[in-house]
Backbone as CSV, one residue per row, in Angstrom:
resi,resn,N_x,N_y,N_z,CA_x,CA_y,CA_z,C_x,C_y,C_z
1,MET,13.019,111.120,28.477,12.806,110.415,27.219,11.317,110.346,26.920
2,ASP,10.944,110.631,25.708,9.554,110.583,25.275,9.290,109.225,24.637
3,CYS,8.718,108.310,25.398,8.499,106.940,24.931,7.036,106.735,24.570
4,PRO,6.743,106.299,23.335,5.351,106.102,22.937,4.674,104.908,23.615
5,LEU,5.434,104.005,24.232,4.824,102.846,24.880,4.613,103.035,26.383
6,CYS,5.236,104.047,26.970,5.056,104.269,28.406,3.619,104.659,28.761
7,PRO,3.049,105.648,28.116,1.651,105.961,28.460,0.718,104.939,27.821
8,ALA,-0.289,104.545,28.563,-1.242,103.554,28.058,-2.477,104.238,27.468
9,SER,-2.286,105.367,26.830,-3.421,106.089,26.260,-3.574,105.776,24.775
10,ALA,-4.764,105.906,24.284,-5.091,105.715,22.866,-4.729,104.322,22.353
11,GLU,-4.699,103.349,23.242,-4.449,101.961,22.838,-5.766,101.208,22.829
12,GLN,-5.797,100.161,22.038,-6.943,99.264,22.030,-6.611,98.134,23.012
13,LEU,-6.860,98.398,24.289,-6.500,97.486,25.354,-7.335,96.212,25.288
14,ILE,-6.656,95.076,25.351,-7.313,93.769,25.359,-7.294,93.174,26.761
15,TRP,-6.123,93.219,27.401,-5.917,92.550,28.693,-4.822,93.305,29.438
16,GLU,-4.887,93.308,30.770,-3.808,93.914,31.542,-3.788,93.365,32.958
17,ASP,-2.618,93.478,33.565,-2.464,93.275,34.991,-1.518,94.371,35.475
18,GLY,-0.993,94.257,36.656,-0.143,95.313,37.196,1.215,95.439,36.535
19,ARG,1.636,94.412,35.778,2.982,94.428,35.212,3.032,94.629,33.701
20,CYS,2.002,94.191,33.010,2.032,94.316,31.549,0.620,94.396,30.984
21,ARG,0.554,94.676,29.696,-0.738,94.788,29.030,-0.636,94.216,27.631
22,VAL,-1.782,93.792,27.103,-1.892,93.295,25.740,-2.794,94.258,24.992
23,ILE,-2.298,94.754,23.866,-3.094,95.669,23.057,-3.247,95.103,21.645
24,ARG,-4.270,95.568,20.974,-4.460,95.260,19.563,-3.692,96.304,18.770
25,VAL,-2.904,95.842,17.813,-2.142,96.759,16.964,-3.019,97.159,15.784
26,ASP,-3.049,98.423,15.479,-3.837,98.938,14.360,-3.095,98.645,13.059
27,ASP,-3.402,97.520,12.448,-2.754,97.080,11.213,-3.836,96.484,10.313
28,ASP,-4.244,97.233,9.311,-5.343,96.802,8.444,-5.082,95.467,7.754
29,ALA,-3.834,95.178,7.419,-3.511,93.926,6.723,-3.441,92.731,7.676
30,HIS,-3.255,93.002,8.977,-3.095,91.934,9.974,-3.888,92.287,11.236
31,PRO,-5.225,92.224,11.174,-6.043,92.699,12.292,-5.956,91.857,13.565
32,GLY,-5.356,90.677,13.528,-5.182,89.890,14.749,-3.918,90.221,15.511
33,PHE,-3.101,91.111,14.979,-1.797,91.497,15.518,-1.974,92.097,16.917
34,CYS,-1.261,91.526,17.901,-1.277,92.046,19.272,0.136,92.408,19.702
35,ARG,0.222,93.253,20.695,1.507,93.615,21.283,1.379,93.444,22.799
36,VAL,2.349,92.771,23.388,2.420,92.624,24.839,3.479,93.610,25.314
37,ILE,3.085,94.545,26.162,3.964,95.642,26.582,4.221,95.548,28.079
38,TRP,5.492,95.559,28.439,5.864,95.635,29.855,5.596,97.067,30.296
39,ASN,4.900,97.257,31.408,4.493,98.603,31.815,5.663,99.498,32.223
40,GLU,6.622,98.944,32.935,7.772,99.730,33.371,8.703,99.966,32.184
41,HIS,9.303,101.139,32.113,10.198,101.441,30.998,11.551,100.767,31.208
42,VAL,11.723,99.626,30.559,13.005,98.922,30.497,13.201,98.519,29.044
43,ALA,14.446,98.294,28.658,14.736,98.012,27.252,14.890,96.528,26.933
44,GLU,15.376,95.748,27.878,15.740,94.365,27.571,15.122,93.382,28.555
45,MET,14.925,92.138,28.101,14.433,91.081,28.974,15.340,90.914,30.180
46,SER,16.645,91.044,29.980,17.594,90.851,31.077,17.548,91.985,32.100
47,ASP,16.813,93.064,31.817,16.600,94.129,32.793,15.587,93.714,33.859
48,LEU,14.834,92.659,33.579,13.794,92.212,34.503,14.332,91.189,35.492
49,LEU,13.707,91.136,36.647,13.989,90.069,37.601,13.496,88.744,37.007
50,PRO,14.069,87.624,37.393,13.650,86.335,36.814,12.147,86.077,36.890
51,ALA,11.512,86.399,38.006,10.065,86.171,38.118,9.283,87.040,37.138
52,ASP,9.752,88.261,36.912,9.097,89.146,35.947,9.297,88.657,34.522
53,ARG,10.492,88.145,34.220,10.735,87.553,32.887,9.774,86.407,32.636
54,ARG,9.632,85.536,33.630,8.712,84.396,33.480,7.285,84.894,33.274
55,HIS,6.892,85.904,34.045,5.532,86.429,33.918,5.298,86.994,32.514
56,LEU,6.229,87.797,32.037,6.069,88.386,30.708,5.980,87.304,29.640
57,LEU,6.865,86.324,29.699,6.802,85.239,28.708,5.530,84.429,28.847
58,ASP,5.039,84.240,30.073,3.754,83.558,30.253,2.634,84.318,29.558
59,VAL,2.640,85.645,29.674,1.598,86.452,29.021,1.756,86.392,27.498
60,VAL,2.974,86.442,26.998,3.212,86.313,25.550,2.674,84.968,25.058
61,LEU,3.016,83.894,25.763,2.571,82.561,25.338,1.067,82.375,25.510
62,ALA,0.489,82.985,26.530,-0.968,82.924,26.696,-1.669,83.670,25.562
63,THR,-1.092,84.784,25.143,-1.657,85.541,24.014,-1.550,84.723,22.741
64,GLU,-0.404,84.091,22.531,-0.249,83.203,21.366,-1.294,82.096,21.388
65,SER,-1.428,81.436,22.513,-2.391,80.343,22.644,-3.820,80.818,22.394
66,ALA,-4.164,81.969,22.966,-5.515,82.514,22.791,-5.792,82.826,21.323
67,LEU,-4.828,83.442,20.640,-5.012,83.750,19.215,-5.125,82.476,18.384
68,ARG,-4.331,81.472,18.717,-4.420,80.200,17.988,-5.798,79.567,18.170
69,THR,-6.306,79.592,19.392,-7.607,79.003,19.692,-8.738,79.727,18.965
70,LEU,-8.688,81.047,18.978,-9.793,81.835,18.428,-9.716,82.033,16.918
71,LEU,-8.504,82.145,16.363,-8.370,82.522,14.954,-7.876,81.404,14.040
72,HIS,-7.299,80.371,14.589,-6.793,79.235,13.808,-5.849,79.653,12.679
73,PRO,-4.818,80.449,12.999,-3.876,80.856,11.950,-2.997,79.681,11.528
74,ASP,-2.317,79.844,10.400,-1.360,78.837,9.953,-0.083,78.891,10.780
75,LYS,0.232,80.047,11.328,1.472,80.262,12.073,1.286,81.469,12.981
76,ILE,2.037,81.504,14.077,2.107,82.701,14.925,3.548,83.184,14.886
77,ASN,3.743,84.461,14.621,5.078,85.062,14.699,5.209,85.778,16.028
78,LEU,6.325,85.531,16.712,6.670,86.231,17.942,7.931,87.024,17.667
79,ALA,7.941,88.289,18.067,9.121,89.118,17.822,9.273,90.141,18.932
80,SER,10.523,90.369,19.306,10.846,91.429,20.251,12.098,92.114,19.743
81,PHE,11.938,93.328,19.235,13.064,94.055,18.672,13.462,95.216,19.568
82,GLY,12.659,96.248,19.585,12.961,97.422,20.386,13.998,98.337,19.775
83,ASN,14.307,98.141,18.490,15.289,99.002,17.838,14.758,100.421,17.673
84,MET,13.517,100.547,17.313,12.907,101.861,17.103,12.358,102.435,18.410
85,VAL,11.803,101.562,19.243,11.244,101.975,20.528,11.866,101.078,21.597
86,PRO,12.890,101.567,22.313,13.582,100.735,23.293,12.804,100.585,24.605
87,HIS,11.592,100.106,24.488,10.719,99.801,25.629,10.294,98.354,25.418
88,LEU,10.522,97.503,26.404,10.302,96.070,26.264,8.871,95.752,25.843
89,HIS,8.751,95.102,24.696,7.455,94.669,24.190,7.654,93.506,23.217
90,TRP,6.613,92.710,23.081,6.620,91.562,22.172,5.473,91.720,21.181
91,HIS,5.750,91.389,19.940,4.724,91.332,18.898,4.232,89.889,18.812
92,VAL,2.918,89.713,18.782,2.305,88.391,18.645,1.367,88.491,17.445
93,ILE,1.766,87.824,16.354,1.111,88.082,15.072,0.596,86.791,14.441
94,PRO,-0.733,86.643,14.349,-1.276,85.487,13.634,-0.972,85.629,12.139
95,ARG,-0.507,84.561,11.534,-0.141,84.588,10.123,-0.913,83.517,9.366
96,TYR,-1.209,83.850,8.129,-1.957,82.965,7.244,-1.208,82.861,5.921
97,ARG,-1.231,81.685,5.334,-0.516,81.476,4.070,-0.991,82.426,2.968
98,ASP,-2.237,82.907,3.099,-2.777,83.799,2.073,-2.787,85.261,2.510
99,ASP,-2.069,85.592,3.609,-2.021,87.004,3.986,-1.071,87.761,3.054
100,ARG,-1.097,89.037,3.127,-0.389,89.912,2.194,1.124,89.688,2.157
101,HIS,1.727,89.323,3.274,3.182,89.247,3.364,3.767,87.841,3.431
102,PHE,2.958,86.837,3.734,3.463,85.474,3.954,4.236,84.976,2.741
103,PRO,5.400,84.400,2.890,6.078,83.971,4.107,7.008,85.036,4.694
104,GLU,7.063,86.212,4.116,7.874,87.308,4.653,7.307,87.753,6.005
105,SER,8.076,88.533,6.753,7.546,89.122,7.980,6.495,90.169,7.589
106,VAL,5.716,90.593,8.543,4.695,91.603,8.251,5.318,92.952,7.911
107,TRP,6.609,93.115,8.191,7.311,94.348,7.857,8.061,94.218,6.540
108,GLY,8.045,93.039,5.946,8.741,92.802,4.681,7.902,93.233,3.497
109,PRO,8.418,92.974,2.300,7.672,93.349,1.099,6.401,92.507,0.929
110,ALA,5.348,93.162,0.468,4.104,92.445,0.187,4.354,91.419,-0.912
111,GLN,3.745,90.259,-0.760,3.902,89.175,-1.721,2.698,89.047,-2.655
112,ARG,1.589,89.633,-2.245,0.337,89.523,-2.999,-0.664,90.515,-2.412
113,GLN,-1.797,90.643,-3.030,-2.865,91.476,-2.463,-3.266,90.924,-1.102
114,GLY,-3.431,89.631,-1.008,-3.684,88.952,0.260,-5.113,89.028,0.746
115,ILE,-5.421,88.080,1.601,-6.722,88.011,2.261,-6.560,88.585,3.660
116,VAL,-7.479,89.430,4.068,-7.459,89.982,5.417,-8.374,89.114,6.271
117,HIS,-7.807,88.490,7.278,-8.560,87.630,8.182,-9.067,88.454,9.361
118,ALA,-10.152,88.020,9.941,-10.792,88.763,11.026,-9.944,88.761,12.288
119,ALA,-10.100,89.807,13.066,-9.492,89.881,14.397,-10.386,89.137,15.380
120,ALA,-9.829,88.768,16.494,-10.620,88.143,17.553,-11.449,89.200,18.266
121,ASP,-12.605,88.813,18.737,-13.409,89.691,19.578,-12.585,90.010,20.822
122,PRO,-12.440,91.294,21.186,-11.574,91.661,22.316,-11.959,91.006,23.648
123,VAL,-13.243,90.875,23.909,-13.683,90.252,25.161,-13.344,88.765,25.148
124,ALA,-13.604,88.103,24.035,-13.267,86.675,23.922,-11.763,86.466,24.022
125,LEU,-10.993,87.370,23.427,-9.534,87.253,23.488,-9.041,87.429,24.922
126,ALA,-9.562,88.401,25.641,-9.168,88.608,27.041,-9.489,87.369,27.880
127,ARG,-10.664,86.798,27.668,-11.032,85.581,28.407,-10.115,84.420,28.052
128,ALA,-9.779,84.304,26.773,-8.896,83.220,26.345,-7.486,83.398,26.909
129,ILE,-7.020,84.636,27.030,-5.716,84.888,27.658,-5.769,84.483,29.126
130,ASP,-6.823,84.885,29.830,-6.986,84.476,31.234,-6.992,82.974,31.368
131,SER,-7.718,82.310,30.496,-7.799,80.845,30.541,-6.437,80.206,30.286
132,ALA,-5.720,80.714,29.306,-4.396,80.165,29.003,-3.438,80.395,30.166
133,LEU,-3.502,81.556,30.807,-2.649,81.816,31.973,-2.986,80.872,33.115
134,ALA,-4.264,80.581,33.289,-4.683,79.685,34.378,-4.154,78.274,34.152
135,THR,-4.086,77.836,32.910,-3.599,76.485,32.632,-2.096,76.389,32.716
136,GLN,-1.381,77.530,32.623,0.070,77.531,32.742,0.534,77.427,34.190
137,ALA,-0.343,77.803,35.103,0.055,77.846,36.517,0.296,76.463,37.102
């Protein structure tokens, strides 16, 4: 199977450990958009051992917390679909009332021209993820 999420090449890597990684998604309308990718090719959360599920969710929540701290969005959207790419990953998307799609999902119809908010500095975001993970322990 040719999976676009299995190789970690050509990604804008923010944070990683031996089990998963956080990348910046190239989305001009939503530059704070991150994706948390499980490194091993599995399709569903239930494919993971309980400790791995907890770890992945801890990283998702740490990424959410870090984005909230650094960017102060109005809302964070969390999504895990895998319909198009059946490789376990979570979308972590800072949302603003004045962004192009709000209140629709970022994949829905545009509601307005919208304001593009800045992305977090990658080094600051990685540190904030580490800090959030440390406080979860």
